[in-house]
Amino acid sequence: METGTIPVDELAGGLDLYRTLESGQSYLWRRDDGDMYAGTAAPDSWYSTVVDGEVIRVRAQSDPDDDVLEWESTTDAESTVRRLLRLDDDLEAIVAAAPDDPLLREAYEAHRGMRLVADPAFGTLISFICSAQMRVSRIHGMVSTLAREYGEERTFDGDVYAEFPTPERLATATEAELRELGLGYRAPYVVRTAEMVAHGEAHPEAARDLEYEAARDYLTQFVGVGDKVADCVLLFSLGFDEAVPLDTWIKSAIAEHYPDCDRGSYAETSRAIRDRLGGEYAGYAQTYLFHHLRTGE
């Protein structure tokens, strides 16, 4: 077992692990008490994920002298943990550079330390295909079921962890099987998208090298992926910090607080709200607004 700690006071802007992993950005982590997305934090709980066959566990630890992020893994995982949780982002500078907007400032103040994630692209793509018309807890349940049924099992410290399935493995699933697992009308979307990646027709990682709007258009070729899902993949996996997914909560915010940004189409409204939320880091602003409005905290 490899272990390590990362002092939180060395991270510009700090870290709120609970909000980072349970704010609707990621469905590829699990909480060891089984209550992820139940709406309550669990201090000292471990969060786990499997990346490239390696099990990684993290938890936030506080004591009178120091707050640290503790990690355990089957490999030396500090660099991976830093990448997945974006610990090298200067969150303090990002917040300071945000527009002077009352709602946004309220959200940033209420959820200090929440960071964007950088999850693996294929798992993120499938997660957000599953997200249509679903609560965050239900999405997490679907993704966990796919990992359990089709993913490789990895053993670590006496426990078994399921890795999110590869495109090749998920492409062997049938629509009927996935419907039986509760995916409903999303089942054929998941199967066909997995087939596209497995057969080399397209891969979400290819979008990383494109300009933002071209990257969004590229991702919409996957079955079940519209502009909003594409923006989620760009923001939570591929490093497009300017992406603003226009989900129900953000549309409500636009209607109530930024009505002049409603331009009638996704593309034009997206451009307007990105500019209003600060451009380069508009996706950070979106994530804070989404979590703030959804939780009412």
mmCIF file of C-alpha atoms in Angstrom:
data_model
loop_
_atom_site.group_PDB
_atom_site.id
_atom_site.type_symbol
_atom_site.label_atom_id
_atom_site.label_comp_id
_atom_site.label_asym_id
_atom_site.label_seq_id
_atom_site.Cartn_x
_atom_site.Cartn_y
_atom_site.Cartn_z
ATOM 1 C CA MET A 1 0.000 0.000 0.000
ATOM 2 C CA GLU A 2 1.208 3.503 -0.887
ATOM 3 C CA THR A 3 0.073 6.396 1.322
ATOM 4 C CA GLY A 4 0.578 10.111 1.631
ATOM 5 C CA THR A 5 -0.834 13.409 2.811
ATOM 6 C CA ILE A 6 -1.227 16.794 1.145
ATOM 7 C CA PRO A 7 -1.469 19.819 3.474
ATOM 8 C CA VAL A 8 -4.621 21.761 2.667
ATOM 9 C CA ASP A 9 -3.074 25.081 3.661
ATOM 10 C CA GLU A 10 -0.657 24.651 0.739
ATOM 11 C CA LEU A 11 -3.572 24.624 -1.721
ATOM 12 C CA ALA A 12 -4.506 28.100 -2.944
ATOM 13 C CA GLY A 13 -8.131 28.526 -1.956
ATOM 14 C CA GLY A 14 -8.230 25.367 0.173
ATOM 15 C CA LEU A 15 -10.243 22.212 -0.444
ATOM 16 C CA ASP A 16 -13.745 21.097 0.482
ATOM 17 C CA LEU A 17 -13.603 17.429 -0.481
ATOM 18 C CA TYR A 18 -17.275 16.734 0.214
ATOM 19 C CA ARG A 19 -18.519 19.539 -2.000
ATOM 20 C CA THR A 20 -15.966 18.787 -4.700
ATOM 21 C CA LEU A 21 -17.036 15.155 -5.030
ATOM 22 C CA GLU A 22 -20.743 15.483 -4.198
ATOM 23 C CA SER A 23 -21.717 18.596 -6.156
ATOM 24 C CA GLY A 24 -22.980 16.852 -9.283
ATOM 25 C CA GLN A 25 -19.703 16.981 -11.187
ATOM 26 C CA SER A 26 -18.550 13.408 -10.674
ATOM 27 C CA TYR A 27 -20.232 10.017 -10.504
ATOM 28 C CA LEU A 28 -17.041 7.940 -10.640
ATOM 29 C CA TRP A 29 -16.167 8.140 -6.937
ATOM 30 C CA ARG A 30 -17.729 6.095 -4.107
ATOM 31 C CA ARG A 31 -18.047 6.908 -0.405
ATOM 32 C CA ASP A 32 -17.193 4.115 1.979
ATOM 33 C CA ASP A 33 -20.377 4.492 4.052
ATOM 34 C CA GLY A 34 -22.517 4.008 0.928
ATOM 35 C CA ASP A 35 -24.322 7.332 1.403
ATOM 36 C CA MET A 36 -22.782 9.389 -1.376
ATOM 37 C CA TYR A 37 -25.240 11.971 -2.692
ATOM 38 C CA ALA A 38 -27.488 11.468 0.333
ATOM 39 C CA GLY A 39 -27.162 15.186 1.024
ATOM 40 C CA THR A 40 -25.030 15.053 4.159
ATOM 41 C CA ALA A 41 -21.301 15.263 4.645
ATOM 42 C CA ALA A 42 -19.442 12.503 6.472
ATOM 43 C CA PRO A 43 -16.205 13.750 8.033
ATOM 44 C CA ASP A 44 -13.450 11.146 7.962
ATOM 45 C CA SER A 45 -15.185 9.076 5.257
ATOM 46 C CA TRP A 46 -13.021 7.663 2.513
ATOM 47 C CA TYR A 47 -13.850 8.324 -1.131
ATOM 48 C CA SER A 48 -12.565 5.808 -3.670
ATOM 49 C CA THR A 49 -12.173 5.546 -7.421
ATOM 50 C CA VAL A 50 -10.278 3.288 -9.824
ATOM 51 C CA VAL A 51 -8.159 4.838 -12.567
ATOM 52 C CA ASP A 52 -6.169 2.762 -15.058
ATOM 53 C CA GLY A 53 -6.516 -0.282 -12.828
ATOM 54 C CA GLU A 54 -5.250 1.483 -9.712
ATOM 55 C CA VAL A 55 -7.459 1.946 -6.640
ATOM 56 C CA ILE A 56 -7.248 5.409 -5.077
ATOM 57 C CA ARG A 57 -8.793 6.412 -1.749
ATOM 58 C CA VAL A 58 -8.869 9.933 -0.300
ATOM 59 C CA ARG A 59 -10.276 11.584 2.800
ATOM 60 C CA ALA A 60 -10.070 14.946 4.510
ATOM 61 C CA GLN A 61 -8.486 14.892 7.961
ATOM 62 C CA SER A 62 -8.509 17.736 10.467
ATOM 63 C CA ASP A 63 -6.579 18.157 13.678
ATOM 64 C CA PRO A 64 -5.660 21.144 15.839
ATOM 65 C CA ASP A 65 -2.404 21.661 13.969
ATOM 66 C CA ASP A 66 -3.201 20.972 10.342
ATOM 67 C CA ASP A 67 -5.839 20.010 7.793
ATOM 68 C CA VAL A 68 -4.654 17.448 5.281
ATOM 69 C CA LEU A 69 -5.920 15.406 2.381
ATOM 70 C CA GLU A 70 -4.932 11.826 3.108
ATOM 71 C CA TRP A 71 -4.599 9.306 0.286
ATOM 72 C CA GLU A 72 -4.022 5.563 -0.028
ATOM 73 C CA SER A 73 -3.498 3.613 -3.217
ATOM 74 C CA THR A 74 -2.166 0.563 -4.958
ATOM 75 C CA THR A 75 0.435 2.895 -6.482
ATOM 76 C CA ASP A 76 2.207 6.189 -5.745
ATOM 77 C CA ALA A 77 -0.862 8.285 -6.491
ATOM 78 C CA GLU A 78 -0.097 11.816 -5.324
ATOM 79 C CA SER A 79 0.221 13.211 -8.849
ATOM 80 C CA THR A 80 -2.974 11.440 -9.903
ATOM 81 C CA VAL A 81 -4.853 12.744 -6.862
ATOM 82 C CA ARG A 82 -3.665 16.257 -7.621
ATOM 83 C CA ARG A 83 -4.845 15.904 -11.225
ATOM 84 C CA LEU A 84 -8.233 14.302 -10.471
ATOM 85 C CA LEU A 85 -9.110 16.883 -7.786
ATOM 86 C CA ARG A 86 -7.365 19.770 -9.555
ATOM 87 C CA LEU A 87 -5.408 20.639 -6.451
ATOM 88 C CA ASP A 88 -2.976 22.822 -8.368
ATOM 89 C CA ASP A 89 -5.707 25.238 -9.491
ATOM 90 C CA ASP A 90 -5.280 28.650 -7.880
ATOM 91 C CA LEU A 91 -8.822 28.686 -6.576
ATOM 92 C CA GLU A 92 -8.181 31.840 -4.592
ATOM 93 C CA ALA A 93 -7.232 33.734 -7.765
ATOM 94 C CA ILE A 94 -10.142 32.249 -9.734
ATOM 95 C CA VAL A 95 -12.638 33.434 -7.130
ATOM 96 C CA ALA A 96 -10.987 36.858 -6.840
ATOM 97 C CA ALA A 97 -11.156 37.341 -10.616
ATOM 98 C CA ALA A 98 -14.857 36.458 -10.845
ATOM 99 C CA PRO A 99 -17.346 39.148 -11.874
ATOM 100 C CA ASP A 100 -18.756 41.306 -9.105
ATOM 101 C CA ASP A 101 -22.140 39.614 -9.198
ATOM 102 C CA PRO A 102 -24.228 39.236 -6.003
ATOM 103 C CA LEU A 103 -25.507 35.710 -6.674
ATOM 104 C CA LEU A 104 -22.099 34.436 -7.741
ATOM 105 C CA ARG A 105 -20.327 36.011 -4.775
ATOM 106 C CA GLU A 106 -22.911 34.430 -2.487
ATOM 107 C CA ALA A 107 -22.250 31.013 -4.034
ATOM 108 C CA TYR A 108 -18.468 31.348 -3.831
ATOM 109 C CA GLU A 109 -18.712 32.412 -0.187
ATOM 110 C CA ALA A 110 -21.079 29.579 0.746
ATOM 111 C CA HIS A 111 -19.042 26.792 -0.828
ATOM 112 C CA ARG A 112 -15.423 27.774 -0.289
ATOM 113 C CA GLY A 113 -12.905 25.152 -1.325
ATOM 114 C CA MET A 114 -15.051 23.386 -3.904
ATOM 115 C CA ARG A 115 -12.911 22.510 -6.908
ATOM 116 C CA LEU A 116 -13.627 21.257 -10.372
ATOM 117 C CA VAL A 117 -12.787 17.615 -11.029
ATOM 118 C CA ALA A 118 -10.903 16.034 -13.926
ATOM 119 C CA ASP A 119 -12.470 12.609 -14.300
ATOM 120 C CA PRO A 120 -11.593 10.088 -17.052
ATOM 121 C CA ALA A 121 -13.332 11.049 -20.293
ATOM 122 C CA PHE A 122 -15.196 7.866 -21.210
ATOM 123 C CA GLY A 123 -16.674 7.356 -17.748
ATOM 124 C CA THR A 124 -17.709 11.017 -17.659
ATOM 125 C CA LEU A 125 -19.341 10.744 -21.083
ATOM 126 C CA ILE A 126 -21.424 7.735 -20.058
ATOM 127 C CA SER A 127 -22.258 9.285 -16.679
ATOM 128 C CA PHE A 128 -23.792 12.354 -18.257
ATOM 129 C CA ILE A 129 -25.612 10.355 -20.933
ATOM 130 C CA CYS A 130 -27.277 8.698 -17.938
ATOM 131 C CA SER A 131 -28.002 12.068 -16.320
ATOM 132 C CA ALA A 132 -30.992 13.135 -18.422
ATOM 133 C CA GLN A 133 -34.037 13.845 -16.233
ATOM 134 C CA MET A 134 -32.368 12.273 -13.216
ATOM 135 C CA ARG A 135 -31.493 13.328 -9.662
ATOM 136 C CA VAL A 136 -27.800 13.240 -8.804
ATOM 137 C CA SER A 137 -28.269 10.307 -6.419
ATOM 138 C CA ARG A 138 -29.990 8.271 -9.128
ATOM 139 C CA ILE A 139 -27.255 9.053 -11.660
ATOM 140 C CA HIS A 140 -24.631 7.915 -9.174
ATOM 141 C CA GLY A 141 -26.566 4.712 -8.626
ATOM 142 C CA MET A 142 -26.731 3.989 -12.352
ATOM 143 C CA VAL A 143 -23.022 4.578 -12.858
ATOM 144 C CA SER A 144 -22.150 2.434 -9.848
ATOM 145 C CA THR A 145 -24.322 -0.357 -11.247
ATOM 146 C CA LEU A 146 -22.539 -0.224 -14.609
ATOM 147 C CA ALA A 147 -19.192 -0.492 -12.808
ATOM 148 C CA ARG A 148 -20.376 -3.388 -10.681
ATOM 149 C CA GLU A 149 -21.887 -5.339 -13.596
ATOM 150 C CA TYR A 150 -19.346 -4.663 -16.345
ATOM 151 C CA GLY A 151 -16.199 -3.320 -14.721
ATOM 152 C CA GLU A 152 -13.071 -5.143 -13.629
ATOM 153 C CA GLU A 153 -12.813 -5.908 -9.933
ATOM 154 C CA ARG A 154 -9.759 -4.559 -8.131
ATOM 155 C CA THR A 155 -8.743 -5.689 -4.653
ATOM 156 C CA PHE A 156 -7.151 -3.275 -2.219
ATOM 157 C CA ASP A 157 -6.554 -3.633 1.512
ATOM 158 C CA GLY A 158 -8.998 -6.531 1.698
ATOM 159 C CA ASP A 159 -11.840 -4.759 -0.098
ATOM 160 C CA VAL A 160 -13.050 -5.133 -3.686
ATOM 161 C CA TYR A 161 -13.561 -2.096 -5.919
ATOM 162 C CA ALA A 162 -15.200 -2.024 -9.338
ATOM 163 C CA GLU A 163 -13.527 -0.014 -12.082
ATOM 164 C CA PHE A 164 -15.783 1.764 -14.563
ATOM 165 C CA PRO A 165 -16.011 -0.524 -17.608
ATOM 166 C CA THR A 166 -13.880 -0.034 -20.690
ATOM 167 C CA PRO A 167 -15.663 0.898 -23.930
ATOM 168 C CA GLU A 168 -14.958 -2.598 -25.238
ATOM 169 C CA ARG A 169 -16.582 -4.272 -22.243
ATOM 170 C CA LEU A 170 -19.572 -1.947 -22.099
ATOM 171 C CA ALA A 171 -20.135 -2.421 -25.829
ATOM 172 C CA THR A 172 -20.879 -6.098 -25.139
ATOM 173 C CA ALA A 173 -23.934 -5.144 -23.076
ATOM 174 C CA THR A 174 -27.323 -5.406 -24.697
ATOM 175 C CA GLU A 175 -30.043 -2.793 -24.584
ATOM 176 C CA ALA A 176 -32.278 -5.267 -22.752
ATOM 177 C CA GLU A 177 -29.649 -5.880 -20.083
ATOM 178 C CA LEU A 178 -29.186 -2.173 -19.435
ATOM 179 C CA ARG A 179 -32.926 -1.565 -19.293
ATOM 180 C CA GLU A 180 -33.147 -4.312 -16.703
ATOM 181 C CA LEU A 181 -30.477 -2.465 -14.692
ATOM 182 C CA GLY A 182 -32.682 0.639 -14.666
ATOM 183 C CA LEU A 183 -31.202 2.745 -17.471
ATOM 184 C CA GLY A 184 -34.523 2.972 -19.306
ATOM 185 C CA TYR A 185 -34.495 4.878 -22.590
ATOM 186 C CA ARG A 186 -30.810 5.711 -22.027
ATOM 187 C CA ALA A 187 -29.839 2.063 -22.602
ATOM 188 C CA PRO A 188 -29.447 2.215 -26.396
ATOM 189 C CA TYR A 189 -27.531 5.496 -26.102
ATOM 190 C CA VAL A 190 -25.006 3.917 -23.735
ATOM 191 C CA VAL A 191 -24.569 0.802 -25.883
ATOM 192 C CA ARG A 192 -24.155 2.711 -29.150
ATOM 193 C CA THR A 193 -21.762 5.275 -27.655
ATOM 194 C CA ALA A 194 -19.648 2.483 -26.147
ATOM 195 C CA GLU A 195 -19.591 0.789 -29.560
ATOM 196 C CA MET A 196 -18.460 4.005 -31.255
ATOM 197 C CA VAL A 197 -15.506 4.340 -28.891
ATOM 198 C CA ALA A 198 -14.673 0.627 -28.873
ATOM 199 C CA HIS A 199 -14.680 0.460 -32.683
ATOM 200 C CA GLY A 200 -12.538 3.567 -33.087
ATOM 201 C CA GLU A 201 -15.231 5.718 -34.702
ATOM 202 C CA ALA A 202 -14.645 8.521 -32.193
ATOM 203 C CA HIS A 203 -13.262 9.068 -28.699
ATOM 204 C CA PRO A 204 -14.159 11.839 -26.235
ATOM 205 C CA GLU A 205 -10.460 12.507 -25.573
ATOM 206 C CA ALA A 206 -10.120 13.708 -29.188
ATOM 207 C CA ALA A 207 -12.125 16.802 -28.252
ATOM 208 C CA ARG A 208 -9.338 17.975 -25.930
ATOM 209 C CA ASP A 209 -7.262 19.345 -28.826
ATOM 210 C CA LEU A 210 -10.081 21.356 -30.441
ATOM 211 C CA GLU A 211 -11.292 24.899 -29.879
ATOM 212 C CA TYR A 212 -14.102 25.057 -27.350
ATOM 213 C CA GLU A 213 -17.199 25.227 -29.561
ATOM 214 C CA ALA A 214 -15.701 22.790 -32.070
ATOM 215 C CA ALA A 215 -15.014 20.424 -29.161
ATOM 216 C CA ARG A 216 -18.638 20.670 -28.055
ATOM 217 C CA ASP A 217 -19.833 19.947 -31.602
ATOM 218 C CA TYR A 218 -17.468 16.967 -31.814
ATOM 219 C CA LEU A 219 -18.921 15.384 -28.680
ATOM 220 C CA THR A 220 -22.494 15.686 -29.929
ATOM 221 C CA GLN A 221 -21.815 12.951 -32.491
ATOM 222 C CA PHE A 222 -22.110 10.417 -29.662
ATOM 223 C CA VAL A 223 -25.583 8.953 -29.343
ATOM 224 C CA GLY A 224 -27.566 10.604 -26.547
ATOM 225 C CA VAL A 225 -25.233 13.606 -26.322
ATOM 226 C CA GLY A 226 -26.616 17.081 -26.860
ATOM 227 C CA ASP A 227 -24.985 20.422 -26.173
ATOM 228 C CA LYS A 228 -25.562 20.294 -22.403
ATOM 229 C CA VAL A 229 -24.090 16.819 -21.917
ATOM 230 C CA ALA A 230 -21.177 17.757 -24.175
ATOM 231 C CA ASP A 231 -20.487 20.831 -22.039
ATOM 232 C CA CYS A 232 -20.492 18.656 -18.895
ATOM 233 C CA VAL A 233 -17.873 16.346 -20.399
ATOM 234 C CA LEU A 234 -15.754 19.296 -21.515
ATOM 235 C CA LEU A 235 -15.913 20.934 -18.084
ATOM 236 C CA PHE A 236 -15.563 17.951 -15.756
ATOM 237 C CA SER A 237 -13.095 15.875 -17.751
ATOM 238 C CA LEU A 238 -11.337 17.709 -20.554
ATOM 239 C CA GLY A 239 -10.254 20.981 -18.942
ATOM 240 C CA PHE A 240 -12.525 23.432 -20.778
ATOM 241 C CA ASP A 241 -13.037 25.767 -17.833
ATOM 242 C CA GLU A 242 -15.081 28.178 -19.949
ATOM 243 C CA ALA A 243 -17.851 25.615 -20.576
ATOM 244 C CA VAL A 244 -21.217 26.416 -18.975
ATOM 245 C CA PRO A 245 -23.683 23.522 -19.179
ATOM 246 C CA LEU A 246 -27.163 24.981 -19.519
ATOM 247 C CA ASP A 247 -28.992 22.626 -17.186
ATOM 248 C CA THR A 248 -32.307 23.289 -15.449
ATOM 249 C CA TRP A 249 -30.717 25.182 -12.560
ATOM 250 C CA ILE A 250 -28.633 27.469 -14.759
ATOM 251 C CA LYS A 251 -31.599 28.132 -17.043
ATOM 252 C CA SER A 252 -33.575 29.146 -13.964
ATOM 253 C CA ALA A 253 -30.735 31.428 -12.878
ATOM 254 C CA ILE A 254 -30.687 33.009 -16.324
ATOM 255 C CA ALA A 255 -34.454 33.592 -16.235
ATOM 256 C CA GLU A 256 -34.367 35.168 -12.771
ATOM 257 C CA HIS A 257 -30.991 36.896 -12.577
ATOM 258 C CA TYR A 258 -29.558 37.218 -16.094
ATOM 259 C CA PRO A 259 -32.557 37.494 -18.466
ATOM 260 C CA ASP A 260 -30.580 39.493 -21.013
ATOM 261 C CA CYS A 261 -28.402 36.394 -21.558
ATOM 262 C CA ASP A 262 -31.340 34.388 -22.925
ATOM 263 C CA ARG A 263 -30.750 34.574 -26.667
ATOM 264 C CA GLY A 264 -33.184 31.875 -27.754
ATOM 265 C CA SER A 265 -30.689 29.190 -28.772
ATOM 266 C CA TYR A 266 -28.255 27.081 -26.786
ATOM 267 C CA ALA A 267 -25.214 28.369 -28.666
ATOM 268 C CA GLU A 268 -26.056 32.060 -28.337
ATOM 269 C CA THR A 269 -27.265 31.821 -24.741
ATOM 270 C CA SER A 270 -24.125 29.870 -23.893
ATOM 271 C CA ARG A 271 -21.913 32.609 -25.315
ATOM 272 C CA ALA A 272 -23.799 35.301 -23.419
ATOM 273 C CA ILE A 273 -23.791 33.584 -20.021
ATOM 274 C CA ARG A 274 -20.140 32.559 -20.400
ATOM 275 C CA ASP A 275 -19.259 36.200 -20.895
ATOM 276 C CA ARG A 276 -21.422 37.259 -17.934
ATOM 277 C CA LEU A 277 -19.778 34.674 -15.668
ATOM 278 C CA GLY A 278 -16.247 35.748 -16.490
ATOM 279 C CA GLY A 279 -15.216 33.946 -19.666
ATOM 280 C CA GLU A 280 -12.103 31.890 -18.941
ATOM 281 C CA TYR A 281 -13.369 30.395 -15.662
ATOM 282 C CA ALA A 282 -17.109 30.625 -16.339
ATOM 283 C CA GLY A 283 -17.374 26.876 -15.773
ATOM 284 C CA TYR A 284 -16.142 27.294 -12.209
ATOM 285 C CA ALA A 285 -18.825 29.926 -11.694
ATOM 286 C CA GLN A 286 -21.453 27.618 -13.210
ATOM 287 C CA THR A 287 -20.497 24.783 -10.873
ATOM 288 C CA TYR A 288 -20.776 26.971 -7.799
ATOM 289 C CA LEU A 289 -24.128 28.387 -8.949
ATOM 290 C CA PHE A 290 -25.472 24.919 -9.780
ATOM 291 C CA HIS A 291 -24.538 23.532 -6.359
ATOM 292 C CA HIS A 292 -25.737 26.637 -4.530
ATOM 293 C CA LEU A 293 -29.133 26.704 -6.233
ATOM 294 C CA ARG A 294 -29.652 22.922 -6.113
ATOM 295 C CA THR A 295 -28.865 22.575 -2.407
ATOM 296 C CA GLY A 296 -30.239 25.896 -1.216
ATOM 297 C CA GLU A 297 -27.250 26.194 1.107
#
